[in-house]
PDB file of C-alpha atoms in Angstrom:
ATOM      1  CA  UNK A1420     -68.270 -38.060  -2.159  1.00 44.00           C
ATOM      2  CA  UNK A1421     -70.625 -39.319  -4.837  1.00 41.00           C
ATOM      3  CA  UNK A1422     -70.870 -35.848  -6.448  1.00 38.00           C
ATOM      4  CA  UNK A1423     -67.101 -35.524  -6.577  1.00 39.00           C
ATOM      5  CA  UNK A1424     -66.768 -38.894  -8.322  1.00 37.00           C
ATOM      6  CA  UNK A1425     -69.352 -37.890 -10.902  1.00 37.00           C
ATOM      7  CA  UNK A1426     -67.565 -34.603 -11.562  1.00 37.00           C
ATOM      8  CA  UNK A1427     -64.208 -36.307 -12.092  1.00 35.00           C
ATOM      9  CA  UNK A1428     -65.815 -38.772 -14.424  1.00 37.00           C
ATOM     10  CA  UNK A1429     -67.406 -36.031 -16.456  1.00 38.00           C
ATOM     11  CA  UNK A1430     -64.105 -34.164 -16.697  1.00 39.00           C
ATOM     12  CA  UNK A1431     -62.106 -37.217 -17.863  1.00 44.00           C
ATOM     13  CA  UNK A1432     -64.720 -38.472 -20.328  1.00 41.00           C
ATOM     14  CA  UNK A1433     -66.574 -35.546 -21.931  1.00 46.00           C
ATOM     15  CA  UNK A1434     -70.002 -36.129 -23.404  1.00 48.00           C
ATOM     16  CA  UNK A1435     -68.874 -35.496 -26.979  1.00 43.00           C
ATOM     17  CA  UNK A1436     -66.170 -38.183 -26.653  1.00 43.00           C
ATOM     18  CA  UNK A1437     -68.649 -40.742 -25.323  1.00 49.00           C
ATOM     19  CA  UNK A1438     -71.069 -39.947 -28.178  1.00 52.00           C
ATOM     20  CA  UNK A1439     -68.385 -40.247 -30.840  1.00 52.00           C
ATOM     21  CA  UNK A1440     -67.019 -43.495 -29.409  1.00 53.00           C
ATOM     22  CA  UNK A1441     -70.480 -44.991 -29.263  1.00 52.00           C
ATOM     23  CA  UNK A1442     -71.177 -43.959 -32.851  1.00 59.00           C
ATOM     24  CA  UNK A1443     -67.849 -45.489 -33.979  1.00 58.00           C
ATOM     25  CA  UNK A1444     -68.732 -48.798 -32.320  1.00 54.00           C
ATOM     26  CA  UNK A1445     -72.239 -48.863 -33.791  1.00 58.00           C
ATOM     27  CA  UNK A1446     -70.794 -48.341 -37.271  1.00 66.00           C
ATOM     28  CA  UNK A1447     -68.807 -51.605 -36.925  1.00 65.00           C
ATOM     29  CA  UNK A1448     -71.178 -54.628 -36.754  1.00 65.00           C
ATOM     30  CA  UNK A1449     -68.416 -57.117 -35.946  1.00 62.00           C
ATOM     31  CA  UNK A1450     -67.658 -55.288 -32.670  1.00 62.00           C
ATOM     32  CA  UNK A1451     -71.348 -55.185 -31.746  1.00 61.00           C
ATOM     33  CA  UNK A1452     -71.780 -58.909 -32.430  1.00 64.00           C
ATOM     34  CA  UNK A1453     -68.632 -59.756 -30.470  1.00 68.00           C
ATOM     35  CA  UNK A1454     -69.777 -57.809 -27.426  1.00 65.00           C
ATOM     36  CA  UNK A1455     -73.213 -59.424 -27.617  1.00 66.00           C
ATOM     37  CA  UNK A1456     -71.694 -62.909 -27.769  1.00 64.00           C
ATOM     38  CA  UNK A1457     -69.504 -62.237 -24.731  1.00 63.00           C
ATOM     39  CA  UNK A1458     -72.495 -60.895 -22.785  1.00 66.00           C
ATOM     40  CA  UNK A1459     -74.663 -63.914 -23.646  1.00 72.00           C
ATOM     41  CA  UNK A1460     -71.893 -66.358 -22.682  1.00 63.00           C
ATOM     42  CA  UNK A1461     -71.391 -64.593 -19.355  1.00 63.00           C
ATOM     43  CA  UNK A1462     -75.108 -64.747 -18.521  1.00 60.00           C
ATOM     44  CA  UNK A1463     -75.245 -68.448 -19.431  1.00 61.00           C
ATOM     45  CA  UNK A1464     -72.203 -69.224 -17.273  1.00 57.00           C
ATOM     46  CA  UNK A1465     -73.627 -67.431 -14.242  1.00 57.00           C
ATOM     47  CA  UNK A1466     -76.947 -69.222 -14.678  1.00 60.00           C
ATOM     48  CA  UNK A1467     -75.226 -72.620 -14.917  1.00 54.00           C
ATOM     49  CA  UNK A1468     -73.108 -71.970 -11.820  1.00 52.00           C
ATOM     50  CA  UNK A1469     -76.153 -70.954  -9.779  1.00 53.00           C
ATOM     51  CA  UNK A1470     -78.111 -74.004 -10.958  1.00 53.00           C
ATOM     52  CA  UNK A1471     -75.235 -76.398 -10.186  1.00 49.00           C
ATOM     53  CA  UNK A1472     -74.689 -74.883  -6.757  1.00 48.00           C
ATOM     54  CA  UNK A1473     -78.392 -75.128  -5.910  1.00 52.00           C
ATOM     55  CA  UNK A1474     -78.583 -78.758  -7.065  1.00 51.00           C
ATOM     56  CA  UNK A1475     -75.452 -79.688  -5.075  1.00 48.00           C
ATOM     57  CA  UNK A1476     -76.784 -78.018  -1.901  1.00 51.00           C
ATOM     58  CA  UNK A1477     -80.147 -79.733  -2.292  1.00 55.00           C
ATOM     59  CA  UNK A1478     -78.533 -83.161  -2.767  1.00 50.00           C
ATOM     60  CA  UNK A1479     -76.238 -82.652   0.212  1.00 47.00           C
ATOM     61  CA  UNK A1480     -79.150 -81.681   2.467  1.00 52.00           C
ATOM     62  CA  UNK A1481     -81.172 -84.654   1.198  1.00 56.00           C
ATOM     63  CA  UNK A1482     -78.292 -87.080   1.930  1.00 46.00           C
ATOM     64  CA  UNK A1483     -77.904 -85.720   5.443  1.00 46.00           C
ATOM     65  CA  UNK A1484     -81.652 -85.973   6.082  1.00 55.00           C
ATOM     66  CA  UNK A1485     -81.784 -89.524   4.702  1.00 51.00           C
ATOM     67  CA  UNK A1486     -78.858 -90.509   6.913  1.00 46.00           C
ATOM     68  CA  UNK A1487     -80.565 -89.169  10.031  1.00 46.00           C
ATOM     69  CA  UNK A1488     -83.813 -90.962   9.210  1.00 49.00           C
ATOM     70  CA  UNK A1489     -82.111 -94.252   8.314  1.00 48.00           C
ATOM     71  CA  UNK A1490     -83.161 -94.226   4.662  1.00 49.00           C
ATOM     72  CA  UNK A1491     -81.175 -95.026   1.549  1.00 45.00           C
ATOM     73  CA  UNK A1492     -79.893 -91.925  -0.252  1.00 42.00           C
ATOM     74  CA  UNK A1493     -82.445 -91.033  -2.913  1.00 43.00           C
ATOM     75  CA  UNK A1494     -81.737 -89.884  -6.426  1.00 41.00           C
ATOM     76  CA  UNK A1495     -78.259 -91.412  -6.574  1.00 39.00           C
ATOM     77  CA  UNK A1496     -76.664 -94.294  -8.480  1.00 39.00           C
ATOM     78  CA  UNK A1497     -76.529 -96.491  -5.371  1.00 40.00           C
ATOM     79  CA  UNK A1498     -80.221 -97.316  -4.909  1.00 40.00           C
ATOM     80  CA  UNK A1499     -79.460-100.966  -4.094  1.00 40.00           C
ATOM     81  CA  UNK A1500     -77.231-100.191  -1.117  1.00 36.00           C
ATOM     82  CA  UNK A1501     -78.635-100.915   2.351  1.00 39.00           C
ATOM     83  CA  UNK A1502     -79.647 -98.219   4.791  1.00 40.00           C
ATOM     84  CA  UNK A1503     -77.135 -97.329   7.507  1.00 37.00           C
ATOM     85  CA  UNK A1504     -77.373 -99.319  10.709  1.00 41.00           C
ATOM     86  CA  UNK A1505     -76.373 -96.419  12.980  1.00 42.00           C
ATOM     87  CA  UNK A1506     -75.952 -92.659  12.978  1.00 45.00           C
ATOM     88  CA  UNK A1507     -72.190 -92.867  12.426  1.00 42.00           C
ATOM     89  CA  UNK A1508     -72.865 -94.054   8.895  1.00 42.00           C
ATOM     90  CA  UNK A1509     -74.538 -90.752   8.037  1.00 45.00           C
ATOM     91  CA  UNK A1510     -71.113 -89.337   7.297  1.00 48.00           C
ATOM     92  CA  UNK A1511     -70.292 -92.301   5.086  1.00 48.00           C
ATOM     93  CA  UNK A1512     -73.491 -91.722   3.128  1.00 43.00           C
ATOM     94  CA  UNK A1513     -72.201 -88.329   2.042  1.00 49.00           C
ATOM     95  CA  UNK A1514     -69.559 -90.238   0.075  1.00 52.00           C
ATOM     96  CA  UNK A1515     -72.093 -92.752  -1.244  1.00 62.00           C
ATOM     97  CA  UNK A1516     -71.201 -95.833   0.836  1.00 71.00           C
ATOM     98  CA  UNK A1517     -71.539 -97.248   4.327  1.00 76.00           C
ATOM     99  CA  UNK A1518     -69.014 -98.512   6.844  1.00 75.00           C
ATOM    100  CA  UNK A1519     -70.366-102.026   6.410  1.00 79.00           C
ATOM    101  CA  UNK A1520     -69.686-101.830   2.693  1.00 79.00           C
ATOM    102  CA  UNK A1521     -66.138-100.689   3.473  1.00 76.00           C
ATOM    103  CA  UNK A1522     -65.691-103.689   5.764  1.00 79.00           C
ATOM    104  CA  UNK A1523     -67.032-106.011   3.062  1.00 82.00           C
ATOM    105  CA  UNK A1524     -64.674-104.486   0.488  1.00 77.00           C
ATOM    106  CA  UNK A1525     -61.690-104.976   2.811  1.00 79.00           C
ATOM    107  CA  UNK A1526     -62.621-108.603   3.380  1.00 80.00           C
ATOM    108  CA  UNK A1527     -62.985-109.194  -0.335  1.00 82.00           C
ATOM    109  CA  UNK A1528     -59.585-107.632  -1.014  1.00 80.00           C
ATOM    110  CA  UNK A1529     -57.967-109.769   1.654  1.00 79.00           C
ATOM    111  CA  UNK A1530     -59.502-112.919   0.154  1.00 84.00           C
ATOM    112  CA  UNK A1531     -58.178-112.061  -3.305  1.00 85.00           C
ATOM    113  CA  UNK A1532     -54.684-111.371  -1.928  1.00 82.00           C
ATOM    114  CA  UNK A1533     -54.707-114.631   0.011  1.00 83.00           C
ATOM    115  CA  UNK A1534     -55.592-116.659  -3.091  1.00 84.00           C
ATOM    116  CA  UNK A1535     -52.648-115.397  -5.159  1.00 92.00           C
ATOM    117  CA  UNK A1536     -49.501-117.482  -5.532  1.00 94.00           C
ATOM    118  CA  UNK A1537     -45.963-116.136  -5.003  1.00 96.00           C
ATOM    119  CA  UNK A1538     -45.331-116.493  -8.734  1.00 95.00           C
ATOM    120  CA  UNK A1539     -48.373-114.376  -9.618  1.00 96.00           C
ATOM    121  CA  UNK A1540     -47.385-111.722  -7.105  1.00 96.00           C
ATOM    122  CA  UNK A1541     -43.805-111.472  -8.361  1.00 96.00           C
ATOM    123  CA  UNK A1542     -44.976-111.267 -11.979  1.00 96.00           C
ATOM    124  CA  UNK A1543     -47.272-108.388 -11.046  1.00 96.00           C
ATOM    125  CA  UNK A1544     -44.374-106.621  -9.348  1.00 96.00           C
ATOM    126  CA  UNK A1545     -42.200-107.027 -12.448  1.00 97.00           C
ATOM    127  CA  UNK A1546     -44.973-105.658 -14.653  1.00 97.00           C
ATOM    128  CA  UNK A1547     -45.297-102.645 -12.375  1.00 96.00           C
ATOM    129  CA  UNK A1548     -41.602-101.873 -12.681  1.00 97.00           C
ATOM    130  CA  UNK A1549     -41.798-102.274 -16.462  1.00 97.00           C
ATOM    131  CA  UNK A1550     -44.598 -99.680 -16.560  1.00 96.00           C
ATOM    132  CA  UNK A1551     -42.453 -97.346 -14.448  1.00 96.00           C
ATOM    133  CA  UNK A1552     -39.266 -97.437 -16.500  1.00 96.00           C
ATOM    134  CA  UNK A1553     -41.156 -97.337 -19.787  1.00 96.00           C
ATOM    135  CA  UNK A1554     -42.906 -94.149 -18.697  1.00 95.00           C
ATOM    136  CA  UNK A1555     -46.321 -95.840 -18.627  1.00 94.00           C
ATOM    137  CA  UNK A1556     -46.880 -95.832 -14.857  1.00 93.00           C
ATOM    138  CA  UNK A1557     -50.536 -95.957 -13.846  1.00 89.00           C
ATOM    139  CA  UNK A1558     -49.902 -94.322 -10.469  1.00 79.00           C
ATOM    140  CA  UNK A1559     -52.756 -96.281  -8.875  1.00 76.00           C
ATOM    141  CA  UNK A1560     -54.610 -94.037  -6.446  1.00 78.00           C
ATOM    142  CA  UNK A1561     -57.255 -95.244  -4.032  1.00 76.00           C
ATOM    143  CA  UNK A1562     -60.741 -93.754  -3.936  1.00 79.00           C
ATOM    144  CA  UNK A1563     -62.252 -92.497  -0.689  1.00 80.00           C
ATOM    145  CA  UNK A1564     -64.156 -95.781  -0.494  1.00 78.00           C
ATOM    146  CA  UNK A1565     -61.000 -97.869  -0.871  1.00 81.00           C
ATOM    147  CA  UNK A1566     -59.095 -95.761   1.656  1.00 85.00           C
ATOM    148  CA  UNK A1567     -61.861 -96.292   4.180  1.00 80.00           C
ATOM    149  CA  UNK A1568     -61.695-100.031   3.522  1.00 81.00           C
ATOM    150  CA  UNK A1569     -57.976 -99.944   4.349  1.00 85.00           C
ATOM    151  CA  UNK A1570     -58.834 -98.686   7.830  1.00 85.00           C
ATOM    152  CA  UNK A1571     -60.324-102.095   8.556  1.00 82.00           C
ATOM    153  CA  UNK A1572     -57.218-104.106   7.634  1.00 86.00           C
ATOM    154  CA  UNK A1573     -54.171-104.191   5.402  1.00 92.00           C
ATOM    155  CA  UNK A1574     -53.405-107.053   3.043  1.00 91.00           C
ATOM    156  CA  UNK A1575     -50.172-106.374   1.125  1.00 96.00           C
ATOM    157  CA  UNK A1576     -48.822-109.208  -1.003  1.00 96.00           C
ATOM    158  CA  UNK A1577     -45.187-108.077  -0.964  1.00 98.00           C
ATOM    159  CA  UNK A1578     -42.719-107.084   1.744  1.00 98.00           C
ATOM    160  CA  UNK A1579     -39.688-105.100   0.586  1.00 98.00           C
ATOM    161  CA  UNK A1580     -36.475-104.583   2.524  1.00 98.00           C
ATOM    162  CA  UNK A1581     -34.977-101.597   0.737  1.00 98.00           C
ATOM    163  CA  UNK A1582     -32.560 -98.740   1.239  1.00 97.00           C
ATOM    164  CA  UNK A1583     -33.659 -95.447   2.758  1.00 96.00           C
ATOM    165  CA  UNK A1584     -32.033 -93.533  -0.115  1.00 96.00           C
ATOM    166  CA  UNK A1585     -34.356 -90.750  -1.302  1.00 96.00           C
ATOM    167  CA  UNK A1586     -33.843 -91.791  -4.924  1.00 96.00           C
ATOM    168  CA  UNK A1587     -35.414 -95.199  -4.347  1.00 96.00           C
ATOM    169  CA  UNK A1588     -39.125 -94.697  -3.526  1.00 95.00           C
ATOM    170  CA  UNK A1589     -40.257 -98.315  -3.582  1.00 97.00           C
ATOM    171  CA  UNK A1590     -43.974 -97.832  -4.308  1.00 96.00           C
ATOM    172  CA  UNK A1591     -43.198 -95.542  -7.258  1.00 96.00           C
ATOM    173  CA  UNK A1592     -40.496 -97.822  -8.681  1.00 97.00           C
ATOM    174  CA  UNK A1593     -42.965-100.732  -8.748  1.00 97.00           C
ATOM    175  CA  UNK A1594     -45.985 -98.581  -9.687  1.00 96.00           C
ATOM    176  CA  UNK A1595     -47.969 -99.733  -6.661  1.00 95.00           C
ATOM    177  CA  UNK A1596     -50.534 -97.936  -4.530  1.00 92.00           C
ATOM    178  CA  UNK A1597     -51.740 -97.637  -0.953  1.00 92.00           C
ATOM    179  CA  UNK A1598     -51.809-100.975   0.851  1.00 93.00           C
ATOM    180  CA  UNK A1599     -50.003-102.911  -1.898  1.00 94.00           C
ATOM    181  CA  UNK A1600     -46.518-103.114  -0.356  1.00 97.00           C
ATOM    182  CA  UNK A1601     -45.170-103.535   3.174  1.00 98.00           C
ATOM    183  CA  UNK A1602     -41.938-101.546   2.993  1.00 98.00           C
ATOM    184  CA  UNK A1603     -38.997-101.618   5.409  1.00 98.00           C
ATOM    185  CA  UNK A1604     -36.320 -99.073   4.508  1.00 97.00           C
ATOM    186  CA  UNK A1605     -32.938 -98.681   6.168  1.00 97.00           C
ATOM    187  CA  UNK A1606     -29.537 -97.477   4.965  1.00 96.00           C
ATOM    188  CA  UNK A1607     -27.863-100.269   2.997  1.00 96.00           C
ATOM    189  CA  UNK A1608     -31.020-102.449   3.264  1.00 96.00           C
ATOM    190  CA  UNK A1609     -29.343-104.301   6.127  1.00 94.00           C
ATOM    191  CA  UNK A1610     -30.885-106.918   8.375  1.00 94.00           C
ATOM    192  CA  UNK A1611     -30.863-106.205  12.098  1.00 94.00           C
ATOM    193  CA  UNK A1612     -33.285-106.799  14.954  1.00 94.00           C
ATOM    194  CA  UNK A1613     -35.808-104.154  13.899  1.00 95.00           C
ATOM    195  CA  UNK A1614     -35.787-104.850  10.155  1.00 97.00           C
ATOM    196  CA  UNK A1615     -35.891-108.619  10.676  1.00 97.00           C
ATOM    197  CA  UNK A1616     -38.776-108.262  13.126  1.00 97.00           C
ATOM    198  CA  UNK A1617     -40.676-106.085  10.637  1.00 98.00           C
ATOM    199  CA  UNK A1618     -40.297-108.697   7.909  1.00 98.00           C
ATOM    200  CA  UNK A1619     -41.365-111.469  10.279  1.00 97.00           C
ATOM    201  CA  UNK A1620     -44.517-109.509  11.104  1.00 98.00           C
ATOM    202  CA  UNK A1621     -45.297-109.087   7.397  1.00 98.00           C
ATOM    203  CA  UNK A1622     -44.708-112.786   6.705  1.00 98.00           C
ATOM    204  CA  UNK A1623     -46.433-114.405   9.682  1.00 97.00           C
ATOM    205  CA  UNK A1624     -49.251-111.955  10.353  1.00 96.00           C
ATOM    206  CA  UNK A1625     -49.945-110.140   7.093  1.00 96.00           C
ATOM    207  CA  UNK A1626     -49.238-113.307   5.062  1.00 96.00           C
ATOM    208  CA  UNK A1627     -47.266-111.617   2.291  1.00 97.00           C
ATOM    209  CA  UNK A1628     -46.377-113.946  -0.583  1.00 97.00           C
ATOM    210  CA  UNK A1629     -43.076-112.398  -1.684  1.00 98.00           C
ATOM    211  CA  UNK A1630     -40.145-110.873   0.211  1.00 98.00           C
ATOM    212  CA  UNK A1631     -37.847-108.663  -1.867  1.00 98.00           C
ATOM    213  CA  UNK A1632     -34.433-107.527  -0.632  1.00 98.00           C
ATOM    214  CA  UNK A1633     -33.549-104.618  -2.917  1.00 98.00           C
ATOM    215  CA  UNK A1634     -30.268-102.753  -3.211  1.00 98.00           C
ATOM    216  CA  UNK A1635     -29.574 -99.987  -5.690  1.00 98.00           C
ATOM    217  CA  UNK A1636     -27.005 -98.332  -7.879  1.00 97.00           C
ATOM    218  CA  UNK A1637     -24.614 -95.859  -6.192  1.00 96.00           C
ATOM    219  CA  UNK A1638     -25.557 -96.851  -2.637  1.00 97.00           C
ATOM    220  CA  UNK A1639     -23.656 -94.604  -0.233  1.00 96.00           C
ATOM    221  CA  UNK A1640     -23.909 -97.075   2.636  1.00 97.00           C
ATOM    222  CA  UNK A1641     -22.258 -99.845   0.597  1.00 97.00           C
ATOM    223  CA  UNK A1642     -19.476 -97.516  -0.501  1.00 96.00           C
ATOM    224  CA  UNK A1643     -18.874 -96.384   3.075  1.00 96.00           C
ATOM    225  CA  UNK A1644     -18.825 -99.995   4.295  1.00 96.00           C
ATOM    226  CA  UNK A1645     -15.803-100.650   2.066  1.00 95.00           C
ATOM    227  CA  UNK A1646     -13.686 -98.087   3.906  1.00 95.00           C
ATOM    228  CA  UNK A1647     -11.130 -99.344   6.408  1.00 95.00           C
ATOM    229  CA  UNK A1648     -12.396-100.083   9.924  1.00 95.00           C
ATOM    230  CA  UNK A1649     -10.442 -97.248  11.517  1.00 96.00           C
ATOM    231  CA  UNK A1650     -12.206 -94.722   9.292  1.00 97.00           C
ATOM    232  CA  UNK A1651     -15.625 -96.281   9.884  1.00 97.00           C
ATOM    233  CA  UNK A1652     -15.169 -96.210  13.658  1.00 96.00           C
ATOM    234  CA  UNK A1653     -14.802 -92.425  13.522  1.00 96.00           C
ATOM    235  CA  UNK A1654     -18.488 -92.204  12.607  1.00 97.00           C
ATOM    236  CA  UNK A1655     -21.217 -91.923  15.287  1.00 97.00           C
ATOM    237  CA  UNK A1656     -21.570 -95.186  17.212  1.00 96.00           C
ATOM    238  CA  UNK A1657     -24.842 -96.440  15.675  1.00 95.00           C
ATOM    239  CA  UNK A1658     -23.801 -95.532  12.137  1.00 96.00           C
ATOM    240  CA  UNK A1659     -20.419 -97.212  12.597  1.00 96.00           C
ATOM    241  CA  UNK A1660     -22.133-100.345  13.900  1.00 95.00           C
ATOM    242  CA  UNK A1661     -24.457-100.481  10.886  1.00 95.00           C
ATOM    243  CA  UNK A1662     -21.606-100.003   8.409  1.00 96.00           C
ATOM    244  CA  UNK A1663     -19.468-102.664  10.068  1.00 96.00           C
ATOM    245  CA  UNK A1664     -22.422-105.050   9.877  1.00 94.00           C
ATOM    246  CA  UNK A1665     -22.662-104.485   6.124  1.00 95.00           C
ATOM    247  CA  UNK A1666     -18.883-104.749   5.753  1.00 95.00           C
ATOM    248  CA  UNK A1667     -18.883-108.187   7.370  1.00 92.00           C
ATOM    249  CA  UNK A1668     -21.034-109.545   4.547  1.00 91.00           C
ATOM    250  CA  UNK A1669     -18.891-108.228   1.686  1.00 93.00           C
ATOM    251  CA  UNK A1670     -16.150-110.246   0.000  1.00 91.00           C
ATOM    252  CA  UNK A1671     -13.800-107.280  -0.252  1.00 91.00           C
ATOM    253  CA  UNK A1672     -10.889-109.317  -1.572  1.00 90.00           C
ATOM    254  CA  UNK A1673     -12.924-110.341  -4.604  1.00 91.00           C
ATOM    255  CA  UNK A1674     -14.373-106.842  -5.040  1.00 93.00           C
ATOM    256  CA  UNK A1675     -10.872-105.345  -5.278  1.00 91.00           C
ATOM    257  CA  UNK A1676     -10.240-107.511  -8.342  1.00 94.00           C
ATOM    258  CA  UNK A1677     -12.943-105.597 -10.228  1.00 94.00           C
ATOM    259  CA  UNK A1678     -11.391-102.473 -11.715  1.00 91.00           C
ATOM    260  CA  UNK A1679     -14.355-100.921 -13.513  1.00 94.00           C
ATOM    261  CA  UNK A1680     -16.003 -98.582 -10.932  1.00 92.00           C
ATOM    262  CA  UNK A1681     -19.555 -99.160 -12.103  1.00 93.00           C
ATOM    263  CA  UNK A1682     -19.162-102.926 -12.223  1.00 95.00           C
ATOM    264  CA  UNK A1683     -17.588-102.931  -8.791  1.00 95.00           C
ATOM    265  CA  UNK A1684     -20.444-100.826  -7.426  1.00 94.00           C
ATOM    266  CA  UNK A1685     -23.057-103.222  -8.805  1.00 95.00           C
ATOM    267  CA  UNK A1686     -21.198-106.301  -7.568  1.00 96.00           C
ATOM    268  CA  UNK A1687     -20.818-104.871  -4.063  1.00 97.00           C
ATOM    269  CA  UNK A1688     -24.525-104.026  -3.850  1.00 97.00           C
ATOM    270  CA  UNK A1689     -25.533-107.432  -5.251  1.00 96.00           C
ATOM    271  CA  UNK A1690     -23.230-109.208  -2.784  1.00 95.00           C
ATOM    272  CA  UNK A1691     -24.838-107.339   0.102  1.00 96.00           C
ATOM    273  CA  UNK A1692     -28.320-108.278  -1.142  1.00 97.00           C
ATOM    274  CA  UNK A1693     -27.365-111.948  -1.490  1.00 96.00           C
ATOM    275  CA  UNK A1694     -26.007-111.887   2.051  1.00 95.00           C
ATOM    276  CA  UNK A1695     -29.338-110.572   3.394  1.00 96.00           C
ATOM    277  CA  UNK A1696     -31.271-113.225   1.449  1.00 97.00           C
ATOM    278  CA  UNK A1697     -29.012-115.965   2.806  1.00 96.00           C
ATOM    279  CA  UNK A1698     -29.624-114.737   6.338  1.00 96.00           C
ATOM    280  CA  UNK A1699     -33.369-114.903   5.790  1.00 97.00           C
ATOM    281  CA  UNK A1700     -33.346-118.474   4.452  1.00 96.00           C
ATOM    282  CA  UNK A1701     -31.609-119.669   7.603  1.00 96.00           C
ATOM    283  CA  UNK A1702     -34.975-119.267   9.344  1.00 97.00           C
ATOM    284  CA  UNK A1703     -36.672-122.724   9.322  1.00 97.00           C
ATOM    285  CA  UNK A1704     -40.120-121.144   9.618  1.00 97.00           C
ATOM    286  CA  UNK A1705     -39.601-119.137   6.438  1.00 97.00           C
ATOM    287  CA  UNK A1706     -38.260-122.095   4.521  1.00 97.00           C
ATOM    288  CA  UNK A1707     -41.274-124.135   5.579  1.00 97.00           C
ATOM    289  CA  UNK A1708     -43.503-121.509   3.916  1.00 97.00           C
ATOM    290  CA  UNK A1709     -41.261-121.503   0.844  1.00 97.00           C
ATOM    291  CA  UNK A1710     -41.531-125.283   0.475  1.00 96.00           C
ATOM    292  CA  UNK A1711     -45.321-125.037   0.768  1.00 96.00           C
ATOM    293  CA  UNK A1712     -45.348-122.473  -2.079  1.00 95.00           C
ATOM    294  CA  UNK A1713     -46.746-119.857   0.286  1.00 96.00           C
ATOM    295  CA  UNK A1714     -43.683-117.605   0.121  1.00 97.00           C
ATOM    296  CA  UNK A1715     -40.734-116.765  -2.092  1.00 97.00           C
ATOM    297  CA  UNK A1716     -37.703-114.622  -1.323  1.00 98.00           C
ATOM    298  CA  UNK A1717     -35.813-112.769  -4.015  1.00 98.00           C
ATOM    299  CA  UNK A1718     -32.965-110.286  -4.329  1.00 98.00           C
ATOM    300  CA  UNK A1719     -33.188-107.209  -6.536  1.00 98.00           C
ATOM    301  CA  UNK A1720     -30.966-104.452  -7.903  1.00 98.00           C
ATOM    302  CA  UNK A1721     -32.485-101.084  -8.817  1.00 98.00           C
ATOM    303  CA  UNK A1722     -30.606 -99.126 -11.452  1.00 97.00           C
ATOM    304  CA  UNK A1723     -31.326 -95.471 -10.750  1.00 97.00           C
ATOM    305  CA  UNK A1724     -30.124 -94.341 -14.180  1.00 94.00           C
ATOM    306  CA  UNK A1725     -32.600 -96.505 -16.110  1.00 96.00           C
ATOM    307  CA  UNK A1726     -35.349 -97.221 -13.576  1.00 97.00           C
ATOM    308  CA  UNK A1727     -35.035-100.964 -14.181  1.00 97.00           C
ATOM    309  CA  UNK A1728     -35.125-103.502 -11.338  1.00 98.00           C
ATOM    310  CA  UNK A1729     -33.209-106.728 -11.959  1.00 97.00           C
ATOM    311  CA  UNK A1730     -34.275-109.733  -9.872  1.00 97.00           C
ATOM    312  CA  UNK A1731     -31.819-112.456  -8.872  1.00 96.00           C
ATOM    313  CA  UNK A1732     -31.056-115.057  -6.193  1.00 95.00           C
ATOM    314  CA  UNK A1733     -34.650-116.281  -6.169  1.00 95.00           C
ATOM    315  CA  UNK A1734     -35.516-118.704  -3.369  1.00 95.00           C
ATOM    316  CA  UNK A1735     -38.768-120.512  -4.125  1.00 94.00           C
ATOM    317  CA  UNK A1736     -40.428-123.909  -4.005  1.00 90.00           C
ATOM    318  CA  UNK A1737     -38.529-126.488  -6.113  1.00 89.00           C
ATOM    319  CA  UNK A1738     -40.141-126.758  -9.538  1.00 81.00           C
ATOM    320  CA  UNK A1739     -41.734-123.316  -9.500  1.00 78.00           C
ATOM    321  CA  UNK A1740     -40.823-120.804 -12.255  1.00 76.00           C
ATOM    322  CA  UNK A1741     -37.568-118.971 -11.591  1.00 72.00           C
ATOM    323  CA  UNK A1742     -38.505-115.338 -12.171  1.00 69.00           C
ATOM    324  CA  UNK A1743     -35.431-113.998 -10.441  1.00 64.00           C
ATOM    325  CA  UNK A1744     -32.859-114.755 -13.129  1.00 59.00           C
TER     326      UNK A1744
END
């Protein structure tokens, strides 16, 4: 087979053609220099890749060996970190940190979150939304170290009762990252046993400082809740029950006096949000936290078209700044 390949090659590229082509190339220095430059760059790239690969493999093997022998990883930027206290931390060493350091980081984060006031937390939330709608979102991502710390505990500062609408991704709208928000999403952001229980967990166990009830522009659940009861009852039982629950909190007589469709939409959504906030403040335990300046509750309206979140109906400790309009 090798002889046949050589014969075909000789037939397609005669010797005289190869000689003439070579002579043509040699008569043009710019082509020769260009080819030489490409060849040199290729050799340098291959050499660099081999060197980098060898260094990476050597470091990886050294980290594994250090982990097994209980030593600090050598030749890294973390010389001051303690040696692992068990073999399970060998895996953590490959990322440059130990499980104990992750636990310490989680505890530190929880302490910082605990020290913040409701006013500080709400201001931070408003700044995050401003970054989002101005196109300056930071999209805060957690490092591997921070994600491991979150395994130990969560310490969000805000709980959000929002709508399940796909156009209202809460963390993105407020430019927040993993572990920053405790989010409860349900069609029409309505309060029922499960959503109320979720918020109570966030308030009493996670110690969030702010509860946001957020509706949004063009909410299908709010529109459907304004249909007549006979039409609503034709829906599946659970959906009909949810819509009727929302309908009960709307002042439909007043809403019918608003003739501009967009204004009526906003007013209906805002009325639903205010109703949910009023239900929350009926809880004496929550109001006790509010009066101690450990919690604030605020309504919000998200305008899909602009990305802006308006805050209103702010329930907070008397004398504290009213950041909810």
